[in-house]
CSV table of C-alpha atoms and ligand atoms in Angstrom, one decimal:
chain,number,residue,atom,x,y,z
A,1070,PRO,CA,-5.9,35.6,25.1
A,1071,TYR,CA,-2.8,33.8,26.6
A,1072,VAL,CA,-0.7,31.2,25.4
A,1073,SER,CA,-0.7,27.7,26.7
A,1074,ALA,CA,2.2,26.3,25.2
A,1075,ALA,CA,4.8,27.4,22.7
A,1076,ARG,CA,8.0,25.3,21.2
A,1077,TYR,CA,10.0,26.3,18.2
A,1078,GLY,CA,13.2,25.4,16.3
A,1079,LYS,CA,14.7,24.3,12.9
A,1080,ASP,CA,13.2,21.0,11.6
A,1081,ASN,CA,14.5,19.3,8.6
A,1082,VAL,CA,18.1,19.2,9.3
A,1083,ARG,CA,19.9,17.4,8.0
A,1084,VAL,CA,23.4,16.1,8.4
A,1085,TYR,CA,26.0,13.6,7.5
A,1086,LYS,CA,29.5,13.1,9.5
A,1087,VAL,CA,32.8,11.2,8.4
A,1088,HIS,CA,34.8,9.6,10.5
A,1089,ARG,CA,38.4,8.8,9.3
A,1090,ASP,CA,40.5,5.5,10.6
A,1091,THR,CA,43.7,7.1,8.3
A,1092,GLU,CA,45.6,3.7,10.4
A,1093,ALA,CA,43.1,1.6,9.1
A,1094,GLY,CA,42.3,3.3,6.6
A,1095,VAL,CA,38.5,2.9,7.0
A,1096,GLN,CA,35.9,5.3,6.7
A,1097,THR,CA,32.9,5.4,8.8
A,1098,VAL,CA,29.5,7.4,7.8
A,1099,THR,CA,26.9,8.5,9.6
A,1100,GLU,CA,23.7,10.7,8.1
A,1101,MET,CA,20.6,12.1,9.7
A,1102,THR,CA,17.6,14.3,9.8
A,1103,VAL,CA,17.4,16.5,13.1
A,1104,CYS,CA,14.8,18.4,14.6
A,1105,CYS,CA,15.4,20.3,17.5
A,1106,LEU,CA,12.4,22.7,19.5
A,1107,LEU,CA,13.3,25.0,22.3
A,1108,GLU,CA,10.5,25.7,25.1
A,1109,GLY,CA,10.5,28.4,27.9
A,1110,GLU,CA,10.1,32.5,28.9
A,1111,ILE,CA,9.4,32.9,25.1
A,1112,ASP,CA,6.1,34.0,25.4
A,1113,THR,CA,7.0,37.4,24.6
A,1114,SER,CA,7.6,36.7,21.0
A,1115,TYR,CA,3.9,35.6,20.0
A,1116,THR,CA,2.5,38.1,22.4
A,1117,GLU,CA,4.7,41.2,22.2
A,1118,ALA,CA,6.8,40.7,18.7
A,1119,ASP,CA,9.5,41.2,21.5
A,1120,ASN,CA,12.2,38.9,20.0
A,1121,SER,CA,15.0,39.7,22.2
A,1122,VAL,CA,14.0,36.3,23.8
A,1123,VAL,CA,14.6,34.5,20.4
A,1124,VAL,CA,17.3,32.2,19.8
A,1125,ALA,CA,17.1,32.4,16.0
A,1126,THR,CA,16.5,28.8,14.5
A,1127,ASP,CA,19.1,30.2,12.2
A,1128,SER,CA,21.1,30.2,15.2
A,1129,ILE,CA,19.6,26.5,16.7
A,1130,LYS,CA,20.4,25.2,12.4
A,1131,ASN,CA,24.1,26.5,13.1
A,1132,THR,CA,24.5,25.0,16.8
A,1133,ILE,CA,23.5,21.3,15.5
A,1134,TYR,CA,26.0,21.5,12.7
A,1135,ILE,CA,28.7,22.9,15.7
A,1136,THR,CA,27.3,20.2,18.2
A,1137,ALA,CA,28.5,17.4,15.3
A,1138,LYS,CA,31.7,19.0,14.6
A,1139,GLU,CA,32.7,18.4,18.1
A,1140,ASN,CA,31.1,15.8,19.7
A,1141,PRO,CA,30.3,12.3,18.7
A,1142,VAL,CA,27.1,11.7,16.7
A,1143,THR,CA,26.6,8.0,17.2
A,1144,PRO,CA,24.3,6.8,19.2
A,1145,PRO,CA,22.1,8.7,18.5
A,1146,GLU,CA,20.7,9.5,22.2
A,1147,LEU,CA,24.1,10.1,22.9
A,1148,PHE,CA,24.4,13.5,20.4
A,1149,ALA,CA,20.2,14.2,20.9
A,1150,SER,CA,21.3,14.7,24.7
A,1151,ILE,CA,24.0,16.3,24.1
A,1152,LEU,CA,22.6,19.0,21.8
A,1153,GLY,CA,19.5,19.5,23.6
A,1154,SER,CA,22.0,20.1,27.1
A,1155,HIS,CA,23.8,23.0,24.9
A,1156,PHE,CA,20.6,25.1,25.1
A,1157,ILE,CA,19.4,24.4,28.6
A,1158,GLU,CA,22.7,25.2,29.7
A,1159,LYS,CA,23.5,28.5,27.1
A,1160,TYR,CA,19.9,30.0,27.6
A,1161,ALA,CA,18.7,30.7,31.3
A,1162,HIS,CA,15.3,31.5,29.7
A,1163,ILE,CA,14.9,28.2,27.5
A,1164,HIS,CA,13.9,25.8,29.7
A,1165,VAL,CA,13.3,22.9,27.8
A,1166,ALA,CA,14.7,21.3,24.2
A,1167,ASN,CA,12.7,18.9,22.4
A,1168,VAL,CA,15.6,17.2,19.8
A,1169,LYS,CA,14.4,14.7,17.4
A,1170,VAL,CA,17.4,12.7,15.9
A,1171,VAL,CA,16.9,10.6,12.6
A,1172,THR,CA,19.4,7.9,11.1
A,1173,HIS,CA,19.4,7.1,8.2
A,1174,ARG,CA,21.3,3.4,6.7
A,1175,TRP,CA,24.4,3.4,4.8
A,1176,ALA,CA,25.4,-0.3,5.2
A,1177,ARG,CA,28.5,-0.6,4.4
A,1178,MET,CA,29.5,-2.3,1.0
A,1179,GLU,CA,31.1,-6.1,0.7
A,1180,ILE,CA,33.3,-5.8,-2.1
A,1181,ASP,CA,34.6,-9.7,-3.3
A,1182,GLY,CA,33.6,-10.4,0.3
A,1183,LYS,CA,35.2,-7.7,1.6
A,1184,PRO,CA,33.5,-5.0,3.8
A,1185,HIS,CA,35.1,-1.8,1.5
A,1186,PRO,CA,36.5,1.2,3.5
A,1187,HIS,CA,34.6,3.9,2.4
A,1188,SER,CA,31.5,2.6,0.3
A,1189,PHE,CA,27.7,2.4,1.5
A,1190,ILE,CA,24.6,1.0,0.3
A,1191,LYS,CA,21.2,2.4,1.2
A,1192,ASP,CA,19.9,-1.4,1.9
A,1193,SER,CA,16.7,0.3,3.2
A,1194,ASP,CA,14.4,3.0,3.8
A,1195,GLU,CA,14.1,1.9,7.3
A,1196,VAL,CA,15.4,4.6,9.8
A,1197,ARG,CA,16.6,4.2,13.5
A,1198,ASN,CA,14.9,7.3,15.4
A,1199,VAL,CA,15.6,9.0,18.8
A,1200,GLU,CA,13.5,11.5,20.5
A,1201,ALA,CA,14.4,13.2,23.5
A,1202,ARG,CA,13.3,15.8,26.0
A,1203,ILE,CA,15.7,17.8,27.9
A,1204,SER,CA,14.6,19.6,30.1
A,1205,ARG,CA,16.3,21.7,33.1
A,1206,LYS,CA,13.6,20.6,36.2
A,1207,ASP,CA,12.5,17.1,34.9
A,1208,GLY,CA,15.6,15.8,33.3
A,1209,ILE,CA,16.5,13.4,30.3
A,1210,ALA,CA,14.0,11.5,28.8
A,1211,ILE,CA,14.5,9.5,25.6
A,1212,LYS,CA,12.5,7.1,23.5
A,1213,SER,CA,14.7,5.1,20.7
A,1214,ALA,CA,12.8,3.8,17.8
A,1215,ILE,CA,12.9,1.3,14.9
A,1216,VAL,CA,10.6,2.8,11.9
A,1217,GLY,CA,10.5,1.8,8.6
A,1218,LEU,CA,11.6,-1.8,8.9
A,1219,THR,CA,9.2,-3.8,6.6
A,1220,VAL,CA,8.8,-7.6,6.8
A,1221,LEU,CA,6.3,-10.0,5.0
A,1222,LYS,CA,5.7,-13.8,6.1
A,1223,SER,CA,4.3,-15.9,3.6
A,1224,THR,CA,2.5,-18.4,5.9
A,1225,GLY,CA,2.8,-18.7,9.7
A,1226,SER,CA,-0.4,-16.4,10.5
A,1227,ALA,CA,-3.1,-16.9,11.4
A,1228,PHE,CA,-6.9,-15.2,12.7
A,1229,HIS,CA,-10.1,-16.4,13.2
A,1230,GLY,CA,-12.7,-16.5,16.2
A,1231,PHE,CA,-13.1,-13.1,15.8
A,1232,VAL,CA,-15.8,-11.5,16.7
A,1233,ARG,CA,-19.0,-12.6,13.6
A,1234,ASP,CA,-21.9,-10.8,13.2
A,1235,GLU,CA,-23.9,-8.9,10.9
A,1236,TYR,CA,-21.2,-6.8,10.3
A,1237,THR,CA,-18.5,-9.5,9.0
A,1238,THR,CA,-18.1,-10.6,6.3
A,1239,LEU,CA,-14.4,-11.3,6.5
A,1240,PRO,CA,-13.5,-15.2,6.7
A,1241,GLU,CA,-11.5,-16.9,9.5
A,1242,THR,CA,-8.2,-17.9,8.2
A,1243,TRP,CA,-5.7,-20.5,9.5
A,1244,ASP,CA,-3.1,-19.2,6.9
A,1245,ARG,CA,-2.6,-15.9,5.5
A,1246,ILE,CA,0.3,-13.5,4.2
A,1247,LEU,CA,1.6,-11.3,7.5
A,1248,SER,CA,3.0,-7.8,5.8
A,1249,THR,CA,3.7,-4.9,8.1
A,1250,ASP,CA,6.1,-1.9,8.4
A,1251,VAL,CA,7.6,-2.1,11.6
A,1252,ASP,CA,7.4,1.0,14.0
A,1253,ALA,CA,8.7,-0.1,17.8
A,1254,SER,CA,9.8,2.3,20.0
A,1255,TRP,CA,11.1,2.1,23.5
A,1256,LYS,CA,11.0,4.7,26.3
A,1257,TRP,CA,14.2,5.1,28.9
A,1258,LYS,CA,13.8,5.6,32.4
A,1259,THR,CA,14.2,9.3,32.4
A,1260,VAL,CA,17.8,10.2,33.8
A,1261,GLU,CA,19.1,13.4,35.4
A,1262,ASN,CA,21.4,14.8,33.4
A,1263,LEU,CA,23.9,14.2,30.7
A,1264,GLU,CA,26.4,12.2,32.3
A,1265,ALA,CA,23.7,9.6,33.3
A,1266,VAL,CA,23.4,9.5,29.6
A,1267,GLN,CA,26.8,9.1,29.0
A,1268,ALA,CA,26.7,6.1,31.9
A,1269,LEU,CA,24.0,4.0,29.6
A,1270,VAL,CA,25.6,5.0,26.4
A,1271,PRO,CA,26.8,1.5,25.7
A,1272,LYS,CA,23.4,0.0,26.2
A,1273,PHE,CA,21.6,2.5,23.9
A,1274,ASP,CA,23.2,0.4,20.4
A,1275,GLU,CA,22.6,-2.9,22.5
A,1276,ALA,CA,19.0,-1.9,23.1
A,1277,TRP,CA,18.3,-1.1,19.1
A,1278,LYS,CA,20.1,-4.2,18.2
A,1279,SER,CA,18.2,-6.4,20.8
A,1280,ALA,CA,14.7,-4.5,19.7
A,1281,ARG,CA,15.5,-5.4,16.3
A,1282,ASP,CA,16.4,-8.8,16.5
A,1283,ILE,CA,13.6,-9.4,18.8
A,1284,THR,CA,11.3,-8.4,16.3
A,1285,LEU,CA,12.3,-9.9,13.2
A,1286,LYS,CA,12.9,-13.8,15.5
A,1287,LEU,CA,9.4,-13.7,16.6
A,1288,PHE,CA,7.7,-12.3,13.4
A,1289,ALA,CA,9.5,-14.9,11.6
A,1290,GLU,CA,8.9,-17.8,14.1
A,1291,ASP,CA,5.9,-17.2,16.0
A,1292,GLU,CA,2.6,-19.5,14.7
A,1293,SER,CA,1.2,-15.9,14.7
A,1294,ALA,CA,-2.8,-16.0,15.9
A,1295,SER,CA,-3.0,-12.9,15.6
A,1296,VAL,CA,-0.8,-9.1,15.2
A,1297,GLN,CA,-2.0,-7.8,18.7
A,1298,ASN,CA,-0.6,-11.1,20.4
A,1299,THR,CA,3.1,-11.7,18.5
A,1300,MET,CA,3.0,-8.0,19.3
A,1301,TYR,CA,2.7,-8.5,22.9
A,1302,LYS,CA,5.6,-11.1,22.5
A,1303,MET,CA,7.6,-8.9,21.1
A,1304,CYS,CA,7.3,-6.6,23.6
A,1305,GLU,CA,7.9,-9.1,26.4
A,1306,GLU,CA,11.1,-10.0,25.4
A,1307,ILE,CA,12.6,-6.5,24.3
A,1308,LEU,CA,11.4,-5.9,28.2
A,1309,VAL,CA,13.5,-8.6,29.9
A,1310,ALA,CA,16.7,-7.9,26.9
A,1311,VAL,CA,16.4,-4.5,27.8
A,1312,PRO,CA,16.1,-3.5,31.9
A,1313,ASP,CA,17.1,-0.2,31.3
A,1314,VAL,CA,13.7,0.7,29.2
A,1315,ALA,CA,10.0,1.1,31.1
A,1316,THR,CA,7.8,0.6,28.3
A,1317,VAL,CA,7.8,-0.6,24.7
A,1318,ILE,CA,5.3,0.7,22.0
A,1319,TYR,CA,4.6,-1.0,18.5
A,1320,GLU,CA,2.6,0.3,16.3
A,1321,LEU,CA,1.9,-1.8,12.8
A,1322,PRO,CA,-0.3,-1.5,10.0
A,1323,ASN,CA,-1.4,-4.9,9.0
A,1324,LYS,CA,-0.7,-4.3,4.8
A,1325,HIS,CA,-3.5,-6.9,3.5
A,1326,TYR,CA,-3.0,-9.3,0.7
A,1327,PHE,CA,-6.6,-10.6,-0.7
A,1328,GLU,CA,-7.0,-13.7,-2.2
A,1329,ILE,CA,-8.4,-13.7,-6.0
A,1330,ASP,CA,-10.8,-16.2,-6.8
A,1331,LEU,CA,-10.6,-17.0,-10.7
A,1332,SER,CA,-13.1,-19.4,-10.3
A,1333,TRP,CA,-14.9,-18.1,-13.0
A,1334,HIS,CA,-12.2,-18.8,-15.7
A,1335,LYS,CA,-12.4,-22.3,-16.8
A,1336,GLY,CA,-13.1,-23.3,-12.9
A,1337,LEU,CA,-9.3,-22.2,-12.0
A,1338,LYS,CA,-8.7,-22.6,-8.7
A,1339,ASN,CA,-7.1,-20.0,-6.7
A,1340,THR,CA,-8.5,-19.9,-3.4
A,1341,GLY,CA,-7.8,-21.5,0.4
A,1342,LYS,CA,-5.2,-24.0,0.0
A,1343,ASP,CA,-4.7,-23.1,-4.0
A,1344,ALA,CA,-4.3,-19.4,-3.4
A,1345,GLU,CA,-1.3,-18.6,-5.6
A,1346,VAL,CA,-1.7,-15.0,-7.0
A,1347,TYR,CA,-3.0,-12.4,-4.5
A,1348,ALA,CA,-4.0,-8.4,-4.7
A,1349,PRO,CA,-1.2,-6.7,-2.2
A,1350,GLN,CA,-3.6,-3.3,-1.1
A,1351,SER,CA,-2.1,-0.1,-0.7
A,1352,GLY,CA,-5.4,0.8,2.0
A,1353,PRO,CA,-7.4,0.3,3.8
A,1354,ASN,CA,-5.2,-1.7,5.7
A,1355,GLY,CA,-5.3,-2.7,9.7
A,1356,LEU,CA,-3.5,-0.6,12.1
A,1357,ILE,CA,-2.6,-2.3,15.5
A,1358,SER,CA,-0.9,-0.3,18.9
A,1359,SER,CA,0.1,-1.1,22.0
A,1360,GLU,CA,2.2,0.3,24.7
A,1361,THR,CA,3.4,-2.6,27.4
A,1362,ILE,CA,5.3,-1.4,30.6
A,1363,SER,CA,7.3,-3.3,32.3
A,1364,ALA,CA,5.4,-5.2,35.7
B,737,LIG,O1,-4.1,-9.6,13.2
B,737,LIG,C1,-5.3,-9.1,12.7
B,737,LIG,N1,-6.2,-8.5,14.0
B,737,LIG,C2,-7.2,-8.0,13.8
B,737,LIG,O2,-7.7,-7.3,14.3
B,737,LIG,C3,-7.7,-8.3,12.6
B,737,LIG,N2,-8.6,-7.3,11.9
B,737,LIG,N3,-8.8,-8.3,10.7
B,737,LIG,N4,-8.3,-8.5,10.2
B,737,LIG,C4,-7.3,-8.4,11.5
B,737,LIG,N5,-6.1,-8.8,12.0
């Protein structure tokens, strides 16, 4: 046997960093969870217990803290690229660093109508993620994402005209609840090195805001004929709004809310246009995904 692929490192490295603007008296916080996995000439550490090629995962963890201390931690695309580049530059036998950064939400509190200088709320479990592959020979490939943005609309969603056969029980509907946990990601065109990432820095936050705004606006306003079609419209608009992005990926669970027929109770009407009380379903759920590439 031989090792066909190997990567190792430290996962679930939680990092918090505060920026203190003493002049303005305003503090800003960033909290993230980092995973950093290395690839390279490391097979002998698996096949021959040769630890001389192993940068200990503990040292990788230490490097994450030091890199966070000495560099910007935002935008996460930049921090991930700086961190990954460190390993390629420092260790000749390490050829790829796979860095995932999950940034958690700390929304600045508004107290008496004013942004508070140093207090924040975790207003949802939504996260902003980055997965970067920093490779000595292939350059830097970055995928950014919005994950865990849970949304619901109480109307403005239909689903009819689908295959009807001996397996079908789902009634057609012209007015249903639509709810999903958005997982949207966009792949940047691969860049040569860290310098090229730094040139892109102003675009990373803009792209995240555009992708999030487009997703919410279309979700709310589209008279949805299906999750598939609404998802495609989101991809189209993101590809137009963010030219440096080559591919947009969505994965949307369809979190069903079932009507409850209460007619057995004194003829109580609670279906179709009379439906008001529904049963939210934990599962099964639909799962609709797509990858859309600019022309
Ligand atoms: O939007 C939807 N897409 C589907 O493919 C589907 N299948 N059942 N309900 C559905 N809703």
